Coordinates of C-alpha atoms in Angstrom, one line a residue:
M1 CA 81.7 75.3 112.9
T2 CA 83.3 72.5 114.7
A3 CA 85.4 73.3 117.8
V4 CA 88.9 72.0 118.1
R5 CA 88.7 69.0 120.4
P6 CA 91.8 68.2 122.5
A7 CA 93.6 65.1 121.2
T8 CA 94.0 63.9 124.8
A9 CA 92.9 64.8 128.3
Q10 CA 96.0 66.3 130.0
L11 CA 97.2 64.9 133.3
P12 CA 98.0 67.7 135.8
V13 CA 101.4 69.3 136.3
S14 CA 103.4 68.2 139.3
E15 CA 102.9 70.3 142.4
A16 CA 106.6 71.4 142.5
V17 CA 106.4 72.7 138.9
H18 CA 103.0 74.2 139.5
R19 CA 104.3 76.4 142.3
R20 CA 107.0 78.0 140.2
R21 CA 105.1 78.1 137.0
W22 CA 105.1 81.9 136.7
A23 CA 108.8 82.2 137.5
I24 CA 109.4 79.6 134.7
L25 CA 107.2 81.7 132.3
A26 CA 109.4 84.7 133.2
V27 CA 112.5 82.8 132.1
L28 CA 110.8 81.7 128.9
M29 CA 109.8 85.3 128.2
L30 CA 113.4 86.4 128.6
S31 CA 114.5 83.8 126.1
L32 CA 111.7 84.7 123.7
L33 CA 112.6 88.4 124.2
I34 CA 116.0 88.1 122.6
V35 CA 114.8 86.2 119.6
V36 CA 112.1 88.8 118.8
L37 CA 114.3 91.7 120.0
D38 CA 116.9 90.9 117.4
N39 CA 114.5 91.4 114.5
S40 CA 113.0 94.6 115.9
I41 CA 116.5 96.0 116.6
L42 CA 117.6 95.2 113.0
N43 CA 114.6 97.0 111.6
V44 CA 115.8 100.2 113.2
A45 CA 119.4 99.6 112.1
M46 CA 118.6 98.8 108.5
R47 CA 119.1 102.4 107.3
T48 CA 122.5 102.6 109.1
I49 CA 123.6 99.3 107.7
A50 CA 122.7 100.5 104.2
T51 CA 125.0 103.5 104.7
P52 CA 128.4 103.1 103.1
A53 CA 131.4 102.3 105.3
P54 CA 132.7 103.3 107.7
V55 CA 129.3 104.2 109.2
G56 CA 127.6 101.0 107.9
L57 CA 128.2 98.2 105.4
G58 CA 126.7 99.8 102.3
A59 CA 124.1 97.0 102.0
T60 CA 121.8 97.2 99.1
Q61 CA 118.0 96.7 99.3
S62 CA 118.2 93.0 98.4
Q63 CA 121.1 92.5 100.8
L64 CA 119.0 94.0 103.6
E65 CA 116.1 91.7 102.7
W66 CA 118.5 88.8 102.8
A67 CA 119.9 89.9 106.2
I68 CA 116.3 89.4 107.5
N69 CA 115.4 86.4 105.3
S70 CA 118.6 84.4 105.9
Y71 CA 117.7 84.4 109.6
T72 CA 114.0 83.7 109.0
L73 CA 114.5 80.9 106.4
V74 CA 117.0 79.0 108.4
F75 CA 114.8 79.5 111.5
A76 CA 111.7 78.3 109.6
G77 CA 113.4 75.4 107.9
L78 CA 114.8 73.9 111.1
L79 CA 111.7 74.4 113.2
F80 CA 110.5 70.9 112.3
T81 CA 113.8 69.3 113.4
S82 CA 114.1 71.4 116.6
G83 CA 110.6 70.5 117.7
L84 CA 111.3 66.8 117.2
L85 CA 114.6 67.1 119.0
G86 CA 113.0 68.9 121.9
D87 CA 110.3 66.2 122.2
R88 CA 113.0 63.5 121.9
W89 CA 116.0 64.8 123.9
G90 CA 114.4 67.3 126.2
R91 CA 113.1 70.8 125.6
R92 CA 115.2 72.5 128.1
K93 CA 118.4 70.9 126.9
V94 CA 117.6 71.8 123.2
M95 CA 116.6 75.4 124.2
M96 CA 119.9 76.0 126.1
F97 CA 121.8 74.7 123.1
G98 CA 119.9 77.1 120.8
L99 CA 120.6 80.1 123.2
A100 CA 124.3 79.4 123.3
V101 CA 124.5 79.2 119.4
F102 CA 122.4 82.4 119.1
G103 CA 124.6 84.3 121.5
A104 CA 127.8 83.3 119.8
A105 CA 126.4 84.1 116.3
S106 CA 125.2 87.5 117.6
A107 CA 128.8 88.3 118.6
L108 CA 130.0 87.3 115.1
A109 CA 127.3 89.3 113.4
G110 CA 128.3 92.4 115.3
M111 CA 131.9 92.1 114.0
A112 CA 130.9 91.4 110.3
D113 CA 133.0 93.3 107.7
S114 CA 130.7 93.0 104.8
P115 CA 127.0 92.4 103.9
G116 CA 127.8 88.9 102.9
E117 CA 129.3 88.1 106.3
L118 CA 126.3 89.7 108.1
I119 CA 123.9 87.5 106.0
A120 CA 125.9 84.4 106.9
F121 CA 126.1 85.1 110.6
R122 CA 122.4 86.1 110.6
A123 CA 121.7 82.6 109.2
L124 CA 123.7 81.1 112.1
M125 CA 121.6 83.2 114.5
G126 CA 118.5 81.7 112.8
F127 CA 119.9 78.3 113.4
G128 CA 120.2 79.0 117.2
A129 CA 116.8 80.7 117.4
A130 CA 115.1 77.7 115.7
F131 CA 115.9 75.7 118.9
V132 CA 114.7 78.5 121.2
M133 CA 111.2 79.8 120.2
P134 CA 109.4 76.4 119.8
A135 CA 110.8 75.2 123.1
T136 CA 109.4 78.2 125.0
L137 CA 105.9 77.4 123.9
A138 CA 106.3 73.6 124.4
I139 CA 107.6 74.1 127.9
L140 CA 104.8 76.5 128.7
M141 CA 102.3 73.9 127.7
N142 CA 104.0 71.4 130.1
V143 CA 104.1 73.6 133.2
F144 CA 100.6 75.1 133.1
D145 CA 97.4 73.2 133.5
R146 CA 94.9 73.4 130.7
D147 CA 92.7 76.0 132.3
E148 CA 95.6 78.4 132.7
Q149 CA 97.1 77.8 129.3
P150 CA 95.1 80.6 127.5
K151 CA 96.2 83.1 130.1
A152 CA 99.9 82.0 129.9
I153 CA 99.8 82.0 126.1
G154 CA 98.4 85.6 126.2
V155 CA 101.4 86.6 128.4
W156 CA 103.7 84.8 126.0
A157 CA 102.2 86.6 123.0
A158 CA 102.5 89.9 125.0
G159 CA 106.3 89.3 125.1
V160 CA 106.4 89.9 121.4
G161 CA 104.9 93.4 122.0
L162 CA 107.4 94.0 124.8
A163 CA 110.2 93.1 122.4
I164 CA 108.8 95.4 119.7
A165 CA 108.9 98.3 122.2
I166 CA 112.3 97.6 123.7
G167 CA 114.0 96.6 120.5
P168 CA 113.7 99.9 118.5
I169 CA 114.4 102.0 121.5
T170 CA 117.4 99.9 122.5
G171 CA 118.6 99.9 118.9
G172 CA 118.2 103.7 118.6
L173 CA 120.2 104.3 121.8
L174 CA 123.0 101.9 120.7
L175 CA 123.2 103.5 117.3
E176 CA 123.5 107.0 118.8
H177 CA 126.4 106.0 121.0
F178 CA 128.1 103.0 119.3
W179 CA 128.7 101.4 115.9
W180 CA 126.0 99.4 114.1
G181 CA 127.3 96.1 115.3
S182 CA 126.3 96.9 118.9
V183 CA 122.7 96.0 118.0
F184 CA 123.8 92.4 117.8
M185 CA 126.3 92.5 120.7
V186 CA 123.6 93.4 123.1
N187 CA 122.2 89.9 122.8
V188 CA 125.2 88.3 124.4
P189 CA 124.6 89.4 128.1
I190 CA 120.9 88.6 127.8
V191 CA 121.8 85.1 126.6
V192 CA 124.1 84.6 129.6
L193 CA 121.4 85.7 132.0
A194 CA 118.7 83.5 130.3
L195 CA 121.0 80.4 130.4
A196 CA 121.7 80.9 134.1
A197 CA 118.0 81.3 135.0
M198 CA 117.0 78.4 132.9
A199 CA 119.5 76.0 134.6
L200 CA 118.0 77.0 138.0
L201 CA 114.3 77.1 137.3
V202 CA 113.1 75.4 134.2
P203 CA 112.2 71.6 134.4
E204 CA 113.1 69.2 131.7
S205 CA 110.3 67.6 129.7
R206 CA 110.2 65.3 126.7
D207 CA 108.0 62.9 124.8
P208 CA 108.5 59.3 126.1
A209 CA 107.7 57.8 122.7
P210 CA 109.1 60.2 120.0
G211 CA 109.2 59.3 116.3
R212 CA 112.4 59.1 114.2
M213 CA 114.0 62.0 112.6
D214 CA 113.1 63.1 109.0
P215 CA 116.3 64.6 107.5
L216 CA 115.0 64.4 103.9
G217 CA 111.9 66.4 104.9
V218 CA 113.9 69.1 106.6
L219 CA 116.2 69.3 103.6
L220 CA 113.3 69.6 101.1
S221 CA 111.7 72.4 103.2
V222 CA 114.8 74.5 103.5
V223 CA 115.8 74.1 99.8
G224 CA 112.2 74.9 98.6
L225 CA 111.8 78.0 100.8
V226 CA 115.2 79.4 99.9
L227 CA 114.6 78.9 96.1
L228 CA 111.1 80.4 96.3
V229 CA 112.1 83.5 98.3
Y230 CA 115.3 84.0 96.4
G231 CA 113.3 84.1 93.2
I232 CA 110.9 86.6 94.5
I233 CA 113.7 88.9 95.8
T234 CA 115.4 88.7 92.5
G235 CA 112.2 89.7 90.7
G236 CA 112.0 92.8 92.9
R237 CA 115.7 93.6 92.3
L238 CA 115.4 93.3 88.5
A239 CA 111.9 94.9 88.6
D240 CA 110.8 92.1 86.3
F241 CA 109.0 89.0 87.6
T242 CA 108.9 87.5 84.1
D243 CA 112.7 87.2 83.9
P244 CA 113.8 83.6 83.2
E245 CA 116.0 83.5 86.3
V246 CA 113.0 84.5 88.4
L247 CA 110.6 82.1 86.8
L248 CA 113.0 79.2 87.0
T249 CA 114.0 79.8 90.6
V250 CA 110.4 80.3 91.8
G251 CA 109.2 77.3 89.8
A252 CA 112.0 75.1 91.3
G253 CA 111.1 76.3 94.8
L254 CA 107.4 75.4 94.3
A255 CA 108.3 72.0 92.9
V256 CA 110.6 71.2 95.8
L257 CA 107.9 72.3 98.3
A258 CA 105.4 70.1 96.5
G259 CA 107.8 67.2 96.8
F260 CA 108.1 68.0 100.5
V261 CA 104.4 67.7 101.0
L262 CA 104.3 64.4 99.2
H263 CA 107.2 63.0 101.2
E264 CA 105.6 64.1 104.5
R265 CA 102.3 62.3 103.5
R266 CA 104.1 59.1 102.8
S267 CA 106.7 59.2 105.6
A268 CA 106.1 57.0 108.7
H269 CA 107.9 59.6 110.8
P270 CA 107.3 62.9 109.1
A271 CA 108.9 66.2 110.3
L272 CA 105.4 67.7 109.8
D273 CA 102.5 65.4 110.4
V274 CA 100.1 66.6 107.7
R275 CA 97.2 64.7 109.2
W276 CA 96.9 67.5 111.7
F277 CA 95.7 69.7 108.9
R278 CA 92.6 67.6 108.5
N279 CA 91.2 69.6 111.4
P280 CA 89.7 72.7 109.7
A281 CA 90.1 74.9 112.8
F282 CA 93.7 73.9 113.2
S283 CA 94.5 74.7 109.5
A284 CA 92.6 78.0 109.7
A285 CA 94.5 79.1 112.8
V286 CA 97.9 78.6 111.3
T287 CA 96.8 80.0 107.9
A288 CA 95.4 83.2 109.5
L289 CA 98.7 83.6 111.5
A290 CA 100.8 83.2 108.3
L291 CA 98.7 85.7 106.4
V292 CA 98.8 88.4 109.1
F293 CA 102.6 88.0 109.5
F294 CA 103.0 88.1 105.7
A295 CA 101.4 91.5 105.7
L296 CA 102.8 92.9 108.9
M297 CA 106.5 92.0 108.2
G298 CA 106.3 93.4 104.7
V299 CA 104.8 96.6 105.9
T300 CA 107.2 96.9 108.8
F301 CA 110.1 96.6 106.3
F302 CA 109.1 99.9 104.6
M303 CA 108.0 101.8 107.7
V304 CA 111.6 102.3 109.0
F305 CA 112.6 103.9 105.7
Y306 CA 109.5 106.1 105.7
L307 CA 110.3 107.4 109.2
Q308 CA 114.0 107.8 108.7
S309 CA 114.6 108.5 105.0
V310 CA 111.4 110.4 104.2
R311 CA 110.6 112.0 107.5
G312 CA 114.1 112.4 108.8
F313 CA 113.8 110.9 112.2
T314 CA 116.8 109.4 114.0
P315 CA 116.9 105.6 114.8
L316 CA 116.1 106.4 118.5
Q317 CA 113.2 108.6 117.5
T318 CA 112.0 105.9 115.2
G319 CA 112.1 103.4 118.1
L320 CA 110.1 105.8 120.3
L321 CA 107.5 106.3 117.6
L322 CA 106.9 102.5 117.5
I323 CA 105.9 102.4 121.2
P324 CA 102.1 102.6 120.6
L325 CA 102.3 99.5 118.4
A326 CA 104.1 97.6 121.1
A327 CA 102.2 99.0 124.1
A328 CA 98.8 98.0 122.5
Q329 CA 100.1 94.4 122.1
L330 CA 101.5 94.4 125.6
F331 CA 98.2 95.6 127.1
F332 CA 95.7 93.6 125.1
A333 CA 97.4 90.3 124.4
P334 CA 97.1 88.9 128.0
R335 CA 93.4 90.0 128.0
A336 CA 92.5 88.5 124.6
R337 CA 91.3 85.3 126.3
L338 CA 88.5 87.3 128.0
V339 CA 87.2 88.4 124.5
V340 CA 87.5 84.8 123.2
A341 CA 85.5 83.6 126.3
R342 CA 82.7 86.0 125.5
F343 CA 82.6 86.0 121.7
G344 CA 84.6 83.0 120.5
A345 CA 87.9 82.6 118.6
R346 CA 86.2 83.2 115.2
A347 CA 84.8 86.7 116.1
T348 CA 87.9 87.7 118.1
C349 CA 90.4 86.8 115.3
A350 CA 88.2 88.2 112.5
G351 CA 87.8 91.5 114.4
G352 CA 91.6 91.7 114.9
L353 CA 92.3 91.0 111.2
L354 CA 89.7 93.6 110.1
T355 CA 91.4 96.1 112.4
I356 CA 94.8 95.4 110.9
A357 CA 93.4 95.6 107.4
A358 CA 91.9 99.0 108.2
T359 CA 95.2 100.3 109.7
M360 CA 97.1 99.2 106.6
T361 CA 94.6 101.0 104.4
A362 CA 95.1 104.1 106.7
F363 CA 98.7 104.2 105.5
L364 CA 97.3 105.9 102.4
L365 CA 96.9 109.0 104.6
L366 CA 100.6 109.3 105.1
D367 CA 102.8 111.5 103.0
G368 CA 105.9 113.6 103.6
D369 CA 104.3 116.0 106.1
T370 CA 101.4 114.1 107.7
P371 CA 101.0 115.0 111.4
I372 CA 102.9 112.3 113.3
W373 CA 99.9 111.7 115.7
V374 CA 98.1 110.1 112.8
L375 CA 100.8 107.5 112.4
E376 CA 100.8 106.9 116.2
L377 CA 97.1 106.3 116.2
V378 CA 97.4 103.9 113.3
F379 CA 100.2 102.0 115.2
F380 CA 98.1 101.7 118.3
F381 CA 95.1 100.1 116.6
Q382 CA 97.4 97.9 114.6
G383 CA 98.9 96.6 117.8
A384 CA 95.5 96.1 119.3
G385 CA 94.4 94.1 116.3
M386 CA 97.5 91.9 116.5
A387 CA 96.9 91.3 120.2
H388 CA 93.5 89.7 119.4
I389 CA 94.9 87.3 116.7
A390 CA 98.1 85.7 118.0
P391 CA 96.9 84.4 121.4
P392 CA 93.6 82.7 120.3
V393 CA 95.1 81.1 117.2
T394 CA 98.1 79.8 119.3
V395 CA 95.7 78.4 121.9
T396 CA 93.7 76.7 119.1
V397 CA 96.8 75.1 117.6
M398 CA 98.4 74.0 120.9
Q399 CA 95.3 72.6 122.6
A400 CA 94.4 70.6 119.5
L401 CA 97.5 68.4 120.1
P402 CA 98.5 66.1 123.0
R403 CA 100.9 67.6 125.5
Q404 CA 103.7 65.2 124.6
K405 CA 103.6 66.6 121.1
A406 CA 104.0 70.2 122.3
G407 CA 107.3 70.6 120.6
S408 CA 106.0 69.6 117.2
G409 CA 102.8 71.7 117.7
S410 CA 104.9 74.7 118.6
A411 CA 107.0 74.1 115.6
V412 CA 103.9 74.2 113.3
N413 CA 102.7 77.4 115.0
N414 CA 106.1 79.1 114.5
I415 CA 106.8 77.7 111.0
F416 CA 103.7 79.4 109.6
R417 CA 104.5 82.6 111.5
Q418 CA 108.0 82.7 110.2
V419 CA 107.4 81.6 106.7
G420 CA 104.5 84.1 106.4
G421 CA 106.9 86.8 107.6
A422 CA 109.7 85.8 105.3
L423 CA 107.5 85.7 102.3
G424 CA 105.9 89.0 103.3
V425 CA 109.4 90.7 103.4
A426 CA 110.2 89.1 100.1
V427 CA 107.0 89.7 98.2
L428 CA 106.0 93.1 99.6
G429 CA 109.7 94.2 99.7
S430 CA 110.0 93.3 96.1
L431 CA 106.7 95.1 95.3
L432 CA 108.0 98.1 97.1
S433 CA 111.3 98.0 95.2
A434 CA 109.6 97.5 91.8
S435 CA 107.0 100.3 92.5
Y436 CA 109.7 102.7 93.6
R437 CA 111.9 102.0 90.6
G438 CA 109.0 102.5 88.3
R439 CA 108.5 106.0 89.6
I440 CA 112.1 107.1 90.0
D441 CA 113.7 105.7 86.8
G442 CA 112.5 108.7 84.7
E443 CA 114.0 111.2 87.2
L444 CA 117.3 109.2 87.2
A445 CA 117.4 109.2 83.4
A446 CA 117.4 113.0 83.4
V447 CA 120.5 113.2 85.6
P448 CA 123.3 114.2 83.2
G449 CA 126.4 112.0 82.9
L450 CA 124.8 109.0 84.7
S451 CA 125.7 105.7 83.2
R452 CA 123.2 102.9 82.8
D453 CA 124.7 100.8 85.6
A454 CA 124.8 103.8 88.0
R455 CA 121.2 104.6 87.2
H456 CA 120.1 101.0 87.9
A457 CA 122.0 101.0 91.2
A458 CA 120.6 104.4 92.2
G459 CA 117.0 103.2 91.5
E460 CA 117.3 100.1 93.7
S461 CA 116.2 101.9 96.9
I462 CA 115.5 105.3 98.3
E463 CA 118.8 105.2 100.2
S464 CA 120.7 104.6 97.0
T465 CA 118.9 107.5 95.3
L466 CA 119.5 109.9 98.3
A467 CA 123.2 108.9 98.3
L468 CA 123.4 110.0 94.6
A469 CA 121.4 113.2 95.3
D470 CA 123.8 114.1 98.2
G471 CA 126.8 113.7 95.7
L472 CA 125.2 116.1 93.3
G473 CA 125.1 119.0 95.8
P474 CA 122.4 121.7 95.5
A475 CA 121.4 120.2 92.1
G476 CA 120.4 117.0 93.9
R477 CA 117.7 118.6 96.1
A478 CA 115.0 118.2 93.4
L479 CA 116.0 114.5 92.9
A480 CA 115.8 113.9 96.7
A481 CA 112.3 115.4 96.7
R482 CA 111.2 113.2 93.8
A483 CA 112.7 110.2 95.7
D484 CA 110.5 110.9 98.7
E485 CA 107.4 111.2 96.5
A486 CA 108.3 107.9 94.7
F487 CA 108.8 106.1 98.0
V488 CA 105.5 107.3 99.5
H489 CA 103.7 106.1 96.3
A490 CA 105.5 102.7 96.6
M491 CA 104.6 102.5 100.3
H492 CA 100.9 103.1 99.4
V493 CA 100.9 100.3 96.8
T494 CA 102.5 97.9 99.3
A495 CA 100.2 98.8 102.1
V496 CA 97.1 98.3 100.1
T497 CA 98.4 94.9 98.9
G498 CA 99.1 94.0 102.5
A499 CA 95.6 95.0 103.5
A500 CA 94.2 92.7 100.8
V501 CA 96.2 89.8 102.1
V502 CA 94.8 90.4 105.6
L503 CA 91.3 90.5 104.3
L504 CA 91.9 87.0 102.9
G505 CA 92.7 86.0 106.5
V506 CA 89.4 87.4 107.6
V507 CA 87.6 85.0 105.2
V508 CA 89.6 82.1 106.5
A509 CA 88.8 83.0 110.1
V510 CA 85.1 83.4 109.5
L511 CA 84.7 80.2 107.5
F512 CA 86.8 77.8 109.6
L513 CA 87.7 79.1 113.1
P514 CA 85.4 77.8 115.9
G515 CA 82.8 80.2 117.3
R516 CA 81.6 80.4 120.9
Q517 CA 80.8 76.8 121.8
P518 CA 78.3 75.8 124.6
E519 CA 80.5 72.9 125.6
E520 CA 83.4 75.3 126.1
R521 CA 81.3 77.3 128.6
Q522 CA 80.4 74.1 130.4
A523 CA 84.0 73.1 130.5
R524 CA 85.0 76.4 132.0
A525 CA 82.3 76.0 134.6
G526 CA 83.4 72.5 135.3
A527 CA 87.0 73.5 135.6
G528 CA 86.0 76.1 138.2
A529 CA 84.1 73.5 140.1
A530 CA 87.1 71.1 139.9
G531 CA 89.3 73.8 141.4
A532 CA 87.0 73.7 144.4
G533 CA 87.3 69.9 144.6
A534 CA 84.3 68.9 142.4
P535 CA 84.8 66.6 139.4
S536 CA 85.6 68.2 136.0
P537 CA 83.5 67.4 132.9
G538 CA 85.9 64.7 131.9
G539 CA 85.2 62.9 135.2
V540 CA 88.5 63.8 136.8
S541 CA 89.7 66.5 139.3
A542 CA 91.7 69.3 137.6
R543 CA 94.6 68.9 140.0
T544 CA 94.4 65.1 140.7
G545 CA 94.3 63.8 137.1
G546 CA 93.2 60.6 135.7
A547 CA 92.0 59.3 132.3
G548 CA 89.5 61.3 130.4
P549 CA 87.7 61.3 127.1
G550 CA 89.9 61.0 124.0
D551 CA 92.8 59.1 125.8
E552 CA 92.3 56.1 123.6
E553 CA 93.7 58.0 120.7
D554 CA 97.1 57.9 122.3
G555 CA 97.1 54.6 124.1
G556 CA 95.2 56.0 127.1
R557 CA 98.2 57.9 128.5
E558 CA 99.3 61.5 128.7
P559 CA 102.7 62.1 130.2
G560 CA 102.5 65.7 131.4
V561 CA 105.8 67.1 132.7
R562 CA 108.6 64.5 133.1
E563 CA 111.3 66.0 135.2
T564 CA 114.8 64.5 135.1
G565 CA 117.5 65.1 137.7
R566 CA 115.5 67.8 139.6

């Protein structure tokens, strides 16, 4: 396999920025925390939001999926633009704008009066988040020298694990003491703190020669993704993927996305430079990331309902039960670079993917009374597997591009992560819904006096069935038991499908990701010598800079961090 070669040799970071680089990373982590925290909190709150008013909003299964996907699709669709704007106008400036929008939208979401309003305000939150997450990684690449970037990216990835741990627990505490909207209101003070810290510590950086905007490309990507995922969700809601509405919507989405790719190939200033994908390792890295998030997001969607609806745990208890998943990521992600240094990115990522596939298959062990320690063990290994995937593939993506394109590179990394997650929720959520309906329809048909429309609504989700069972009094106990059994069956089908998708990622990693390269070991040795004052392999000191191999590809210059007004 061919290793990813940096597009340019990076000039060193200025000494003033270098001295406060870890404080800057802490600010970036805080900003990253609220973006990820929001989704992990929402996962715990889904059952409450599905409860009829006044406790929740009475959201249906498809509305819950759209509460997640409206955020993710807007986020993913605007990542191209936000990366370009950050490179053009300044990453700190764009990130602060995104945080402000995200905080305001969070307040509005917390006051929503209907599922439709919640979906709309979640989309606005996605708009703000699109300007936050890519900038965190782009700024990181501009405040750390190349030899420290893998360690910093590992810490960055561990922030996701920290958010996974804090989110469900925070959400559970809030739901026990406040109304469901508090899970969004909690973002507001964190945004204020992050904005203040960013204004004080984070330097501005930008690309001195950015390309023009690509509004048509952005529009095509958003429309294509929305049509595709809407069609898939509709198929799950109707329990019929051959329905004309589903086929037409999915087909239109695929056609628009195909037009997007053709437009990007012909555009002089594309939102997504498709030439980057000529590098097999680069393509494999983002593909593996998309596949694993496809599986994980889809599986996470059903796990909350398993814990709360089938097992009867409270939102707070559900959050506490997710701690092993988060703790494993928090512990292993910053150390993944050590495994990559010894075994290479290919073996590290393949091992992580195999671990996740095994844990998803292990969900077959779960039923209505499985000892909870079994689930905790599965969560721990699932988190450990994830911790050995995200850091090395992110390093592969980001170090394949010149530093001045860090915003665009970060956008590519995050677009595949978010699109994979959105499609995972849509496809696996629809599969879960269809499998559940297939098992529960017969039981619902036996309920006396139940109209066809009421039977269809009751079969849409386990929450809908349990609500009907509660209304039947003692006669509904048998229906509730059948609902639990039907959901566990649907969960098993969904988990096995997710495991199969992850195994596809294993194939991609083994075939295309770089292995342990001799030149990488020499570069690490040279970087260590350069730190002591010796020349690095590129013929320059790691802290004094200079031209190196590959600079001719970008006009022989690499800007590094460009501070303005600081």
